[in-house]
Coordinates of C-alpha atoms in Angstrom, one line a residue:
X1 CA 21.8 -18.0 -50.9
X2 CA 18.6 -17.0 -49.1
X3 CA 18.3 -18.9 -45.4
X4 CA 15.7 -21.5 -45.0
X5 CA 12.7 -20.6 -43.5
X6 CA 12.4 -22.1 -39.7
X7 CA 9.7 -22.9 -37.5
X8 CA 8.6 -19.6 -35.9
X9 CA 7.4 -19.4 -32.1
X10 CA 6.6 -16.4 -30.7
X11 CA 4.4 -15.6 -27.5
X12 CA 1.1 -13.0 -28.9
X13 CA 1.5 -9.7 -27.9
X14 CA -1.7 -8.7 -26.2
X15 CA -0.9 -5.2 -24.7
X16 CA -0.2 -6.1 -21.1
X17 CA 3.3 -7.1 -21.2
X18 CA 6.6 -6.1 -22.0
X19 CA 6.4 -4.3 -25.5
X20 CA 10.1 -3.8 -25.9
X21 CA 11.3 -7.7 -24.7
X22 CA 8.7 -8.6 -26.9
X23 CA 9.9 -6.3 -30.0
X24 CA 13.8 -7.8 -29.4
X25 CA 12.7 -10.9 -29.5
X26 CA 10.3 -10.8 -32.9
X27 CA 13.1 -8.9 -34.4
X28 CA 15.7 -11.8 -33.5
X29 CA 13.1 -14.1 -35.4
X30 CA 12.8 -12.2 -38.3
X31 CA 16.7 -12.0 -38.4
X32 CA 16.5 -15.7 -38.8
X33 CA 14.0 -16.0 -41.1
X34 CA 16.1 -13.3 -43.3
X35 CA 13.3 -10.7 -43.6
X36 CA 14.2 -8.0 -40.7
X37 CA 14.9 -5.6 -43.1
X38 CA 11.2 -5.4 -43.8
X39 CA 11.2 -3.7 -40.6
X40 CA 13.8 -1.2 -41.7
X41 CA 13.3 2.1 -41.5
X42 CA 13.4 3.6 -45.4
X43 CA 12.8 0.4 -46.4
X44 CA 10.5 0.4 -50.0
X45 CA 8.8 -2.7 -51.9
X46 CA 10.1 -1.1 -55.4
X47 CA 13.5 -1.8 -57.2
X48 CA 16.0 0.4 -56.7
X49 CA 18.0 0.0 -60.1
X50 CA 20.3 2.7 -61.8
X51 CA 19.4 1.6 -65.0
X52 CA 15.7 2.9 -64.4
X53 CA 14.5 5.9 -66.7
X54 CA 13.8 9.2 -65.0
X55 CA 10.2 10.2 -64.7
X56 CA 9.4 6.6 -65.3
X57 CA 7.1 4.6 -62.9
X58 CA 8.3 3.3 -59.8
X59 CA 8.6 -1.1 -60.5
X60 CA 7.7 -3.3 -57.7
X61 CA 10.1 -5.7 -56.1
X62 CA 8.5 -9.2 -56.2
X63 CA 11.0 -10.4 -53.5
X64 CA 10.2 -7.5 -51.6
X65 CA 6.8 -7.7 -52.2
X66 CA 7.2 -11.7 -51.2
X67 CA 9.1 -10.5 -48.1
X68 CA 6.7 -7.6 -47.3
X69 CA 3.6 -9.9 -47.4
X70 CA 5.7 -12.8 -45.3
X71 CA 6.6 -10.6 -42.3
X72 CA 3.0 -9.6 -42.4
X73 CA 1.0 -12.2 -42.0
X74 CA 3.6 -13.6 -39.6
X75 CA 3.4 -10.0 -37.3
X76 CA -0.6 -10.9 -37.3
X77 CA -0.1 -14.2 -36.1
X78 CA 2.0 -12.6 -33.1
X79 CA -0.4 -10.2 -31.7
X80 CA -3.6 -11.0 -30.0
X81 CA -6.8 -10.0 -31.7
X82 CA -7.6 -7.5 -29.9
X83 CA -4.1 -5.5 -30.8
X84 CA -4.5 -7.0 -34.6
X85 CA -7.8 -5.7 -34.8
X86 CA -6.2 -1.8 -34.3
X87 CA -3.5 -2.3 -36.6
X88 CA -4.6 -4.7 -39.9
X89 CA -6.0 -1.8 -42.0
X90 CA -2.3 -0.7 -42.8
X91 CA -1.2 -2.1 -46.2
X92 CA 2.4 -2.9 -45.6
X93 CA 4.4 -4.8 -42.4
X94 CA 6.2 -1.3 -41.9
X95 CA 3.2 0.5 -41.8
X96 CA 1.9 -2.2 -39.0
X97 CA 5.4 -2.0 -37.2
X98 CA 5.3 2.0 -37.1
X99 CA 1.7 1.7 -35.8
X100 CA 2.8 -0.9 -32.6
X101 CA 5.5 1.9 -31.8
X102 CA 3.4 4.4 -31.8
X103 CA 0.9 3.1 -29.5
X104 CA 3.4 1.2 -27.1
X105 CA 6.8 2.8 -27.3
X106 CA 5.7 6.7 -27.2
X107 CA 8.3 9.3 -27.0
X108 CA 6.3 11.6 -25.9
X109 CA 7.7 14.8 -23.2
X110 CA 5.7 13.1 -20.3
X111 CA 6.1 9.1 -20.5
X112 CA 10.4 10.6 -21.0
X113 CA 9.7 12.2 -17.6
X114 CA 7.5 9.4 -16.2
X115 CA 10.7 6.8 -16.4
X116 CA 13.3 9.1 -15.8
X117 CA 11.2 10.0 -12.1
X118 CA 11.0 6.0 -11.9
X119 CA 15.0 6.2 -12.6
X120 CA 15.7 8.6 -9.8
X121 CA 13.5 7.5 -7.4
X122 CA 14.7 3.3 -8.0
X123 CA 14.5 1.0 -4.6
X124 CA 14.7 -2.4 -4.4
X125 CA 11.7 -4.5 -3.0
X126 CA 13.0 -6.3 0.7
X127 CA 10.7 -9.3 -0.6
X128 CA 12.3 -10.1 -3.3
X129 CA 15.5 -11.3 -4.7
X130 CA 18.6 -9.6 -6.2
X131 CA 17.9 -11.3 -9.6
X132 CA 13.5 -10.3 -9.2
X133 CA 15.1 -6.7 -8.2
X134 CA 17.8 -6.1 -11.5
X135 CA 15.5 -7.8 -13.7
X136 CA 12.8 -4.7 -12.9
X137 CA 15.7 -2.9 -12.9
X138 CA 17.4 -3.7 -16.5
X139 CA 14.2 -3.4 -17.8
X140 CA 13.7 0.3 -16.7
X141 CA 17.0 1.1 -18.3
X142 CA 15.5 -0.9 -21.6
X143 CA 12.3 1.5 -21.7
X144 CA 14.5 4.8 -21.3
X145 CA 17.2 3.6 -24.1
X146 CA 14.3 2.9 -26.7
X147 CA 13.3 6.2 -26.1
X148 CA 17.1 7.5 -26.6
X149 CA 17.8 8.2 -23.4
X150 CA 21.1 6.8 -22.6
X151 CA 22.3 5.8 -18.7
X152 CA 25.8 5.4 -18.3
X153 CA 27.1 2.6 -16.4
X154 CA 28.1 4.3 -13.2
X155 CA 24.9 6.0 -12.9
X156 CA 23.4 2.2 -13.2
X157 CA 25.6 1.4 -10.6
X158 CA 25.4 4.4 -8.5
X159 CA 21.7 4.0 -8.8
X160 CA 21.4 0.1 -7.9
X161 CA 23.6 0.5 -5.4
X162 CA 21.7 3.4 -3.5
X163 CA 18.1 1.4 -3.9
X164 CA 19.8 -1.8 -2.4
X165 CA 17.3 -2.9 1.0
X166 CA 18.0 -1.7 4.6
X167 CA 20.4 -5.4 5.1
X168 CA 22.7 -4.4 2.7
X169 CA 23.1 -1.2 4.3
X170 CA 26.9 -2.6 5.4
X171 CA 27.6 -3.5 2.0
X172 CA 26.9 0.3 0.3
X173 CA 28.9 2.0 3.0
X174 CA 31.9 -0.7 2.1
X175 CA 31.9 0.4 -1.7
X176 CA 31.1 4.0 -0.4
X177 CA 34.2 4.8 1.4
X178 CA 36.0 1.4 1.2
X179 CA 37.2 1.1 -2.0
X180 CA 40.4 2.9 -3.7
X181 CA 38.9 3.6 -6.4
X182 CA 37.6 6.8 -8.9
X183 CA 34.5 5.2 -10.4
X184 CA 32.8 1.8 -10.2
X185 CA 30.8 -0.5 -12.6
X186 CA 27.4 -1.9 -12.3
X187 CA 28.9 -5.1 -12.6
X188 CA 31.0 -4.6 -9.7
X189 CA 27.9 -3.6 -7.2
X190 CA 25.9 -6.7 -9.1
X191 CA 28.5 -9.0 -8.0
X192 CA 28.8 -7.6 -4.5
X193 CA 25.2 -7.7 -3.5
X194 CA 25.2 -11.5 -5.4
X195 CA 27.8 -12.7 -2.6
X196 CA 25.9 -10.3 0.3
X197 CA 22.5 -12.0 -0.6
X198 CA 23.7 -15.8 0.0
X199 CA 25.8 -14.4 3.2
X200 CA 22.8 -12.6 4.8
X201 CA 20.5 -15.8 3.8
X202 CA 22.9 -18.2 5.6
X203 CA 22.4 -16.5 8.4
X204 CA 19.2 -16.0 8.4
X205 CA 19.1 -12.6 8.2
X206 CA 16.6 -12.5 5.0
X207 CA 13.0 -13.9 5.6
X208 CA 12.1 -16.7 3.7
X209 CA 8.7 -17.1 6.1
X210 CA 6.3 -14.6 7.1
X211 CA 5.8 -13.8 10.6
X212 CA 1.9 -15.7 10.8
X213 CA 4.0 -18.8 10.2
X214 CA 4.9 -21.4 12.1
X215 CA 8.7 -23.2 12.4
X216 CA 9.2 -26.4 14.7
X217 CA 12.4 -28.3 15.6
X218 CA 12.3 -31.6 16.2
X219 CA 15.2 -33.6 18.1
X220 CA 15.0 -37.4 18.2
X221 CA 17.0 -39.3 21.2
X222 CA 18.3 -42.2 19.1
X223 CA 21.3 -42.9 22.4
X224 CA 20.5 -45.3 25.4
X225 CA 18.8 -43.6 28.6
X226 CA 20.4 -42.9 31.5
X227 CA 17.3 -44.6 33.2
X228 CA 15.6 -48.1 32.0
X229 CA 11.8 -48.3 32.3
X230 CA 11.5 -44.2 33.0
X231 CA 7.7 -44.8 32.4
X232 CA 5.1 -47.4 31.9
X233 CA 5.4 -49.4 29.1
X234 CA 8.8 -47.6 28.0
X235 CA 11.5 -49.6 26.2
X236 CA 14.8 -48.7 24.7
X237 CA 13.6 -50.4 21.0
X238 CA 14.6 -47.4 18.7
X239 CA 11.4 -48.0 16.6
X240 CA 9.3 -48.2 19.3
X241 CA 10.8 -44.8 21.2
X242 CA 10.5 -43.4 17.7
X243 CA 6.6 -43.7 17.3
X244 CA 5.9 -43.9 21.0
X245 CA 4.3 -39.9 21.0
X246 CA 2.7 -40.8 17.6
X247 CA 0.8 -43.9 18.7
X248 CA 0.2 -43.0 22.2
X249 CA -3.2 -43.7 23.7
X250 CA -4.9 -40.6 25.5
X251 CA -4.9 -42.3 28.7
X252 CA -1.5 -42.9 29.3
X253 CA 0.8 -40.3 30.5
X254 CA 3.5 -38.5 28.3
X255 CA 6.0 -37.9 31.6
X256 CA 6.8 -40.4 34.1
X257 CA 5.0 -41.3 36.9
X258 CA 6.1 -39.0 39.5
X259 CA 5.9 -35.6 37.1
X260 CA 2.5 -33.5 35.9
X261 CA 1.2 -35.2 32.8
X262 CA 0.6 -32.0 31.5
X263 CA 4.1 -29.8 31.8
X264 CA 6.4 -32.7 33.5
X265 CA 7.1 -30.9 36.6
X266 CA 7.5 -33.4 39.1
X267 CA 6.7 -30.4 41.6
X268 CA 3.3 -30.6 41.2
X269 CA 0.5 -33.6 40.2
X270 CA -1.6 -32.7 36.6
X271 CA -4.5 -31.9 39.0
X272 CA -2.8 -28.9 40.9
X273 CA -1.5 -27.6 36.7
X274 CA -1.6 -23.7 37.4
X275 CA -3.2 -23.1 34.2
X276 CA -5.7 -26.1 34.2
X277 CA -8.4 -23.8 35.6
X278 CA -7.6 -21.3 32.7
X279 CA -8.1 -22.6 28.7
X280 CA -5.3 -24.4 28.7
X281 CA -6.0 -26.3 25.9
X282 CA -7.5 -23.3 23.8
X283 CA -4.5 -22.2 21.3
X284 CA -2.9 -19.5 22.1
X285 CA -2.7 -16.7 19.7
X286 CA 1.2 -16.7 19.9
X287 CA 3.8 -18.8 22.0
X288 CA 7.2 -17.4 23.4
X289 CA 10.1 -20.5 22.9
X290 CA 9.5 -23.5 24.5
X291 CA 12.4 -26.2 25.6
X292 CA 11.7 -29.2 27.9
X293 CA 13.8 -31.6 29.0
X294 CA 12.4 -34.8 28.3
X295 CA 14.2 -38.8 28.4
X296 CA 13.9 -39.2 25.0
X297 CA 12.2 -36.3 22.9
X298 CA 13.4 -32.8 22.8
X299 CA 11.1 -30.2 21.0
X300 CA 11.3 -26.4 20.4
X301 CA 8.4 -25.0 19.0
X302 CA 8.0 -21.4 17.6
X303 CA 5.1 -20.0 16.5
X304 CA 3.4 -16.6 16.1
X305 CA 0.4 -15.2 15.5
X306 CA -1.1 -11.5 15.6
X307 CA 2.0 -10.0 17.2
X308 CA 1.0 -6.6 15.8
X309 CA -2.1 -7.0 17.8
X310 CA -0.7 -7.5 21.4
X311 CA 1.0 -6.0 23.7
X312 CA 3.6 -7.4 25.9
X313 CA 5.0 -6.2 29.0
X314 CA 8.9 -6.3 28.6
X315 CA 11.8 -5.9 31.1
X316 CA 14.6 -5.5 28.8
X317 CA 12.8 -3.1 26.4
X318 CA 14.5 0.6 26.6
X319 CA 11.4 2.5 25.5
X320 CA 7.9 1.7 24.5
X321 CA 7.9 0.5 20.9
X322 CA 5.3 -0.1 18.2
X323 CA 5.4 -0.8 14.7
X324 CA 1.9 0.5 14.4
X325 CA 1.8 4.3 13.3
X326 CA -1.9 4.5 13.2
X327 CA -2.3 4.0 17.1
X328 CA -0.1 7.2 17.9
X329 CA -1.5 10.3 18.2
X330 CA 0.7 13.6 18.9
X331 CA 3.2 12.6 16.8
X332 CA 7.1 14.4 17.0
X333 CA 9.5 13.6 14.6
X334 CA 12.4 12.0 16.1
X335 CA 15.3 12.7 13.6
X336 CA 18.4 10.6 15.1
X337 CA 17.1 7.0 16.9
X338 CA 17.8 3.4 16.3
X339 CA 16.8 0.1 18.4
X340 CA 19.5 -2.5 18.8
X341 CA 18.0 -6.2 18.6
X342 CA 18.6 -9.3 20.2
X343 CA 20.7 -10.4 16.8
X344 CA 22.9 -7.2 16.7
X345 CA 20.7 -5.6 13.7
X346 CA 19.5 -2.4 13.9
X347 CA 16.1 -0.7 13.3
X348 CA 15.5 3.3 12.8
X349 CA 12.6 4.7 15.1
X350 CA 10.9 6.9 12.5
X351 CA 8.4 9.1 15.0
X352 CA 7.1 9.1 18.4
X353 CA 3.9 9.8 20.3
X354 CA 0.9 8.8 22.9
X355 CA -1.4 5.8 22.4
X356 CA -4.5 5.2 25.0
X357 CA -5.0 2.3 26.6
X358 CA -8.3 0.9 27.6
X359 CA -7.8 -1.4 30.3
X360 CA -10.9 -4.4 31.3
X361 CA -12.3 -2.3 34.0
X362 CA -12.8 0.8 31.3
X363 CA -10.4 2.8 32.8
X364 CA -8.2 4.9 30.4
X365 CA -4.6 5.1 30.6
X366 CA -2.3 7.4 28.3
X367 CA 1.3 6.2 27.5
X368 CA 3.6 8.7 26.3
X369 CA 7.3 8.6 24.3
X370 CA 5.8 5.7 22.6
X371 CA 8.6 5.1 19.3
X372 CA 7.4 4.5 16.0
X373 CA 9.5 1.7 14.8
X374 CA 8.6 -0.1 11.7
X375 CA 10.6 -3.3 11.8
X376 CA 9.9 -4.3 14.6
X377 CA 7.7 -7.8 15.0
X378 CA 5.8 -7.0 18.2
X379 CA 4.2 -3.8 20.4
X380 CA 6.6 -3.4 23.9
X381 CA 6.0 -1.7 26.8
X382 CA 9.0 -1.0 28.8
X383 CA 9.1 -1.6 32.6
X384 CA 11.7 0.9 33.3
X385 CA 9.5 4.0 31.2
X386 CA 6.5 3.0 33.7
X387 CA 9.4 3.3 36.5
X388 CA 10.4 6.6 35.0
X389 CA 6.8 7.7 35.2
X390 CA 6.5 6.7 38.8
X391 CA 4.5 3.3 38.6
X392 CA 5.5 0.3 41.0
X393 CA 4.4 -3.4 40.2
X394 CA 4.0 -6.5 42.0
X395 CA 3.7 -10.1 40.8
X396 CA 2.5 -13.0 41.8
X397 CA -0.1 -15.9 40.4
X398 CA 1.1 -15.8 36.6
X399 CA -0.1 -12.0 36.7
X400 CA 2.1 -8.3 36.7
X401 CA 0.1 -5.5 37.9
X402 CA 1.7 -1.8 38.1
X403 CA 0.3 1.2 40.2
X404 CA 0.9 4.8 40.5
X405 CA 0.1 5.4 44.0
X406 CA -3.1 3.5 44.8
X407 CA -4.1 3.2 41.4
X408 CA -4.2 0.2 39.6
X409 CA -2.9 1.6 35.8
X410 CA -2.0 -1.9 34.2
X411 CA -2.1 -5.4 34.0
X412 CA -0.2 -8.0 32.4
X413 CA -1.1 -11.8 31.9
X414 CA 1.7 -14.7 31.8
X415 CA 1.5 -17.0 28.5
X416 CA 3.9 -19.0 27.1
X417 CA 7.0 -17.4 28.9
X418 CA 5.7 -13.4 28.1
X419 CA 3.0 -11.0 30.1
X420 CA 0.6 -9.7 28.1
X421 CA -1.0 -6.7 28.5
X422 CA -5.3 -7.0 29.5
X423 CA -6.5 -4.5 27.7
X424 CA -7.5 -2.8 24.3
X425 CA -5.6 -0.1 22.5
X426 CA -8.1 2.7 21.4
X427 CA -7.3 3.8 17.8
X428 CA -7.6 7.9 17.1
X429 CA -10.2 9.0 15.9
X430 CA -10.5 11.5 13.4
X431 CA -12.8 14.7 13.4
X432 CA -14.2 15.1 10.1
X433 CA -17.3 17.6 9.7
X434 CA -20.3 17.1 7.3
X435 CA -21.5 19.9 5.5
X436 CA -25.8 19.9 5.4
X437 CA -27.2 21.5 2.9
X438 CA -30.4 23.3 3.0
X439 CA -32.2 22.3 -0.1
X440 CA -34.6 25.1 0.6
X441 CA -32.4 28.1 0.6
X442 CA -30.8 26.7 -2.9
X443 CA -34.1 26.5 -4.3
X444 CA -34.7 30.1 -3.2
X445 CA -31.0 31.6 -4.5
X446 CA -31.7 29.2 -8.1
X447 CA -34.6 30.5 -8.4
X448 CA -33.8 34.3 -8.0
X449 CA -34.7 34.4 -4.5
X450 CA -37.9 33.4 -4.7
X451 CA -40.9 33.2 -2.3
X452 CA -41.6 30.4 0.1
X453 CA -45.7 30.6 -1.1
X454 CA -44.2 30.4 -4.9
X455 CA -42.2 27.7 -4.1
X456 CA -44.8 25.7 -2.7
X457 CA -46.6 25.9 -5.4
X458 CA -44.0 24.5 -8.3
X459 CA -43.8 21.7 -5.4
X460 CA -47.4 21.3 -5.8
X461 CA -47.3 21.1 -9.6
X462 CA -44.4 18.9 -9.4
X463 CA -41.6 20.9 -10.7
X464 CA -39.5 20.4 -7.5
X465 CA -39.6 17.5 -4.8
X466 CA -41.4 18.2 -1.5
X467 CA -38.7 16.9 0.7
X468 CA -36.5 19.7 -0.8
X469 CA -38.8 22.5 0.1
X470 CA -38.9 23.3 4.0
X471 CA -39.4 26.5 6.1
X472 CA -37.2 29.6 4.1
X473 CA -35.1 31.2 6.7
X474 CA -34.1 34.5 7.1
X475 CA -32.6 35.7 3.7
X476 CA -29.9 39.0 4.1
X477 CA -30.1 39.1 0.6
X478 CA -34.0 39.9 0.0
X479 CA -34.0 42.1 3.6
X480 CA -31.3 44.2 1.4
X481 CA -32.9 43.9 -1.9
X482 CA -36.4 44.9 -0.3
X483 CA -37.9 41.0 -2.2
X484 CA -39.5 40.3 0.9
X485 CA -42.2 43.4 1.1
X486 CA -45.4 43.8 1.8
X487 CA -48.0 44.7 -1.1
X488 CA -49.5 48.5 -1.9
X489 CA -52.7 49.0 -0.1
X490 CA -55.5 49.7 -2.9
X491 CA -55.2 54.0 -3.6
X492 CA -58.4 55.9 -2.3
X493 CA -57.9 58.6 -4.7
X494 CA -59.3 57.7 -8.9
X495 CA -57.3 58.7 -11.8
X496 CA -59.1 59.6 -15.5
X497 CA -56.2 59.6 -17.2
X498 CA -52.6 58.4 -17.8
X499 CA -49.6 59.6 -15.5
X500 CA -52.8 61.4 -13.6
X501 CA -51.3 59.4 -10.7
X502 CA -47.5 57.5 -10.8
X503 CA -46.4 55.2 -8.1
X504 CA -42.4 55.3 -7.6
X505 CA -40.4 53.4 -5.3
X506 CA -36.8 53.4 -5.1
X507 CA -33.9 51.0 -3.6
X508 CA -30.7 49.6 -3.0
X509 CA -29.5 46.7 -4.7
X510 CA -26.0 44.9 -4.6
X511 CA -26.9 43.2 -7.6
X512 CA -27.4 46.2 -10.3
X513 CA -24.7 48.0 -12.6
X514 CA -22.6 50.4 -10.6
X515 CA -24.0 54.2 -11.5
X516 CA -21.5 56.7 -13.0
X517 CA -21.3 58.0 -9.5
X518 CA -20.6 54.0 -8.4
X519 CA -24.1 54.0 -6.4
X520 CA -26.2 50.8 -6.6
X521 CA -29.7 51.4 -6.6
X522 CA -33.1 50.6 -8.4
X523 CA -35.8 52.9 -9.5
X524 CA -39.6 51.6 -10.4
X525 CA -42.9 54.1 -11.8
X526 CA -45.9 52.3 -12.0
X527 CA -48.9 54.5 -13.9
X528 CA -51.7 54.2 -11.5
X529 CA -54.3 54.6 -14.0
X530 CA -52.4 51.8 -16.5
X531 CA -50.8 49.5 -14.4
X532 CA -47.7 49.6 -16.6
X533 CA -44.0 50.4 -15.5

């Protein structure tokens, strides 16, 4: 009993997207619908019946024929116009199916290569998932088996397993040399790097924000103070302390009485605020960690901004670091070198060199040993390589300023708990040359070296622009070739016949056929009496 034709959904091919998902999942449909063998390669729309005479003519299959025109029209309606517009001159369903491989599922020598170059050369993306990473993955390994090309499953898992991101690095040294084993699945390293993905993001360990974001945490004081009345117009009523910052008027102060309304250090009144005379209430581009003490809000607010653009003057920084390779110039290649962070991860320095810095007062300063560190989130300058490099600094007024000997080399600002550096990084520049090309001369070599009077005058009649045609230098070429020459004077003798009189002039020329001697030369006669050579 044939199956009963279903509802058929499929999403239109139009070119851009997968062509073998796309293929699997037609051919499922057409499974279901009872008609895949359509698609089968050898497959005719004549009977095939022993009982048929020989030499006889071929009888078609009105089934097949049924079939034939069913997966056809159904093959249309799954492609987008475009694609159907390439392939609906072919008479049969095969013929349309054959001309879709052909097109998207070459087997060509150079699209083998292609994937098999993606194959070897696999990493995973850091920014995305596991799953986002295998499903890329998988479907590499889908393209090279519809083109025969068959990847066992330990080079799949040798392969994933290699490409896995710089966090993971733990995990591949674990199956590396870990485990008691002669081989391993791809199933085995899939599962592994499953569990290591929800470990790392637990603790934090794999981005979820980019670094231009912002992340606050805020701490509500639902207990009883210590104090009662702390402030004007302060009450212990929990809805009240709740909203009290939301609804606040302006004019009243945040801190008590006794404390700056601005910071809440009670060593100093809001008028005397260090950074009052400053723009403190500008934004900053990016803020260090902030924790205050208050009676009944705690907040800790992080937020960066342009971290690859400043510089900050650090204590606890080993060398100079940067994760900026286009402000280094004399690069060396540093082939052993990592940086230990502040959460026990590491990060490899990948090259070193010299940036110039361009302090306010214009003066330039060259830092050297700079490292090339890609991770890393911000631009350090170490205090102890200015140390090393025999600079001494002084501070004082929310300001650092170093000097080698009497000279003031650089200057750091306090914001938001850091010192950053006043001043501008120059970038490199590179020399590149511009070749000018003197129209004139190619005119003259185009034109077989012509004259600058001869050229003037195709400008003249408009053959060539006048901006083209200038003063004609000197011209090796002609000086050799004897085109640059002063005319005959007219002959005082007279001639009554031909070859009474023959003008001959002979000379060098690079530009002749080699004699059988291998000498270069031309040789003109000009009859006196005829004029002709």
């Amino acid at each position: 009993m044939d199956p009963t034709p279903g509802r058929f959904e499929m999403d239109k091919f139009d070119g851009k997207g997968n062509f073998g998902m796309w293929k699997y999942k037609l051919m499922g449909q057409l499974e279901i619908q009872g008609s895949s063998e359509v698609l089968t390669e050898g497959a005719t729309l004549y009977k095939s019946s022993e009982k048929q005479e020989e030499g006889s003519a071929p009888v078609l299959d009105p089934i097949k024929v049924a079939k034939n025109v069913r997966v056809k029209n159904l093959l249309g309606s799954c492609l987008s116009d475009v694609i159907l517009r390439k392939i609906m001159h072919e008479e049969t369903a095969q013929g349309m199916w054959k001309a879709l491989e052909s097109d998207y599922q070459t087997k060509s020598l150079p699209n083998r290569i292609y994937l098999k170059q993606i194959f070897a050369s696999y990493k995973m993306e850091e920014g995305k998932s596991i799953e986002e990473n295998l499903d890329s993955f998988l479907k590499l390994i889908a393209d090279l088996a519809s083109l025969n090309i068959k990847i066992s499953d330990e080079n799949q898992a040798i392969q994933v397993l290699s490409g896995l991101p710089a966090p993971y690095e733990p995990l591949v040294h674990t199956i590396k040399y870990g485990m008691d084993k002669d081989t391993i699945t791809l199933k085995e390293v899939i599962t592994s790097a499953y569990a290591k993905e929800v470990e790392l993001r637990q603790k934090g360990l794999l981005g979820g924000k980019s670094k231009s974001s912002s992340e606050g945490l805020y701490v509500e004081n639902r207990g009883r103070s210590e104090k009662r009345n702390d402030y004007k117009g302060g009450n212990n009523n929990r809805s009240k302390s709740r909203n009290h910052d939301k609804h606040r008027s302006k004019s009243k102060p945040k801190f008590g009485p006794k404390a700056c309304w601005i910071c809440g250090d009670e060593n100093h009144w809001k008028k005397d605020f260090p950074k009052k005379k400053g723009n403190h209430h500008s934004k900053p581009q990016s803020s260090a960690n902030v924790a205050t003490d208050l009676p009944d809000v705690i907040a800790l607010t992080i937020s960066t901004h342009d971290t690859k653009e400043q510089w900050v003057l650090d204590s606890g920084c080993t060398f100079h670091i940067t994760p900026r390779r286009d402000l280094l110039s004399d690069f060396e290649d540093v082939k052993e070198g990592n940086v230990l962070m502040g959460n026990n991860s590491v990060c490899r320095v990948r090259d070193k060199g010299s940036i110039t810095i361009e302090n306010q007062d214009r003066t330039m300063i060259i830092l050297r040993n700079v490292r090339y560190v890609p991770d890393m989130g911000r631009n350090l300058i170490s205090y102890g390589q200015l140390e090393e490099s025999g600079c001494k600094y002084s501070g004082g007024d929310f300001k650092v300023e170093f000097y080698k000997g009497d000279r003031k080399v650089l200057v750091g600002k306090y914001d938001q708990g850091l010192y950053y550096l006043q001043g501008k990084i120059r970038v490199p520049e590179s020399n590149a040359a511009k070749a000018v090309v003197d129209m004139t001369r190619v005119w003259h070599s185009r034109l077989a070296h012509m004259s600058q009077s001869s050229m003037e005058t195709l400008v003249r009649k408009g053959f060539l622009k006048s901006g083209e045609v200038k003063q004609l230098g000197f011209c090796e070429a002609c000086t050799m070739g004897k085109s640059h020459k002063q005319s005959f004077k007219k002959a005082k003798h007279t001639t009554n016949e031909i070859l009474g009189y023959v003008l001959s002039d002979l000379w060098g020329s690079p530009n002749v056929t080699p004699s059988l001697s291998g000498s270069r030369y031309f040789l003109t006669m000009i009859d006196d009496y005829s004029r002709k050579v």
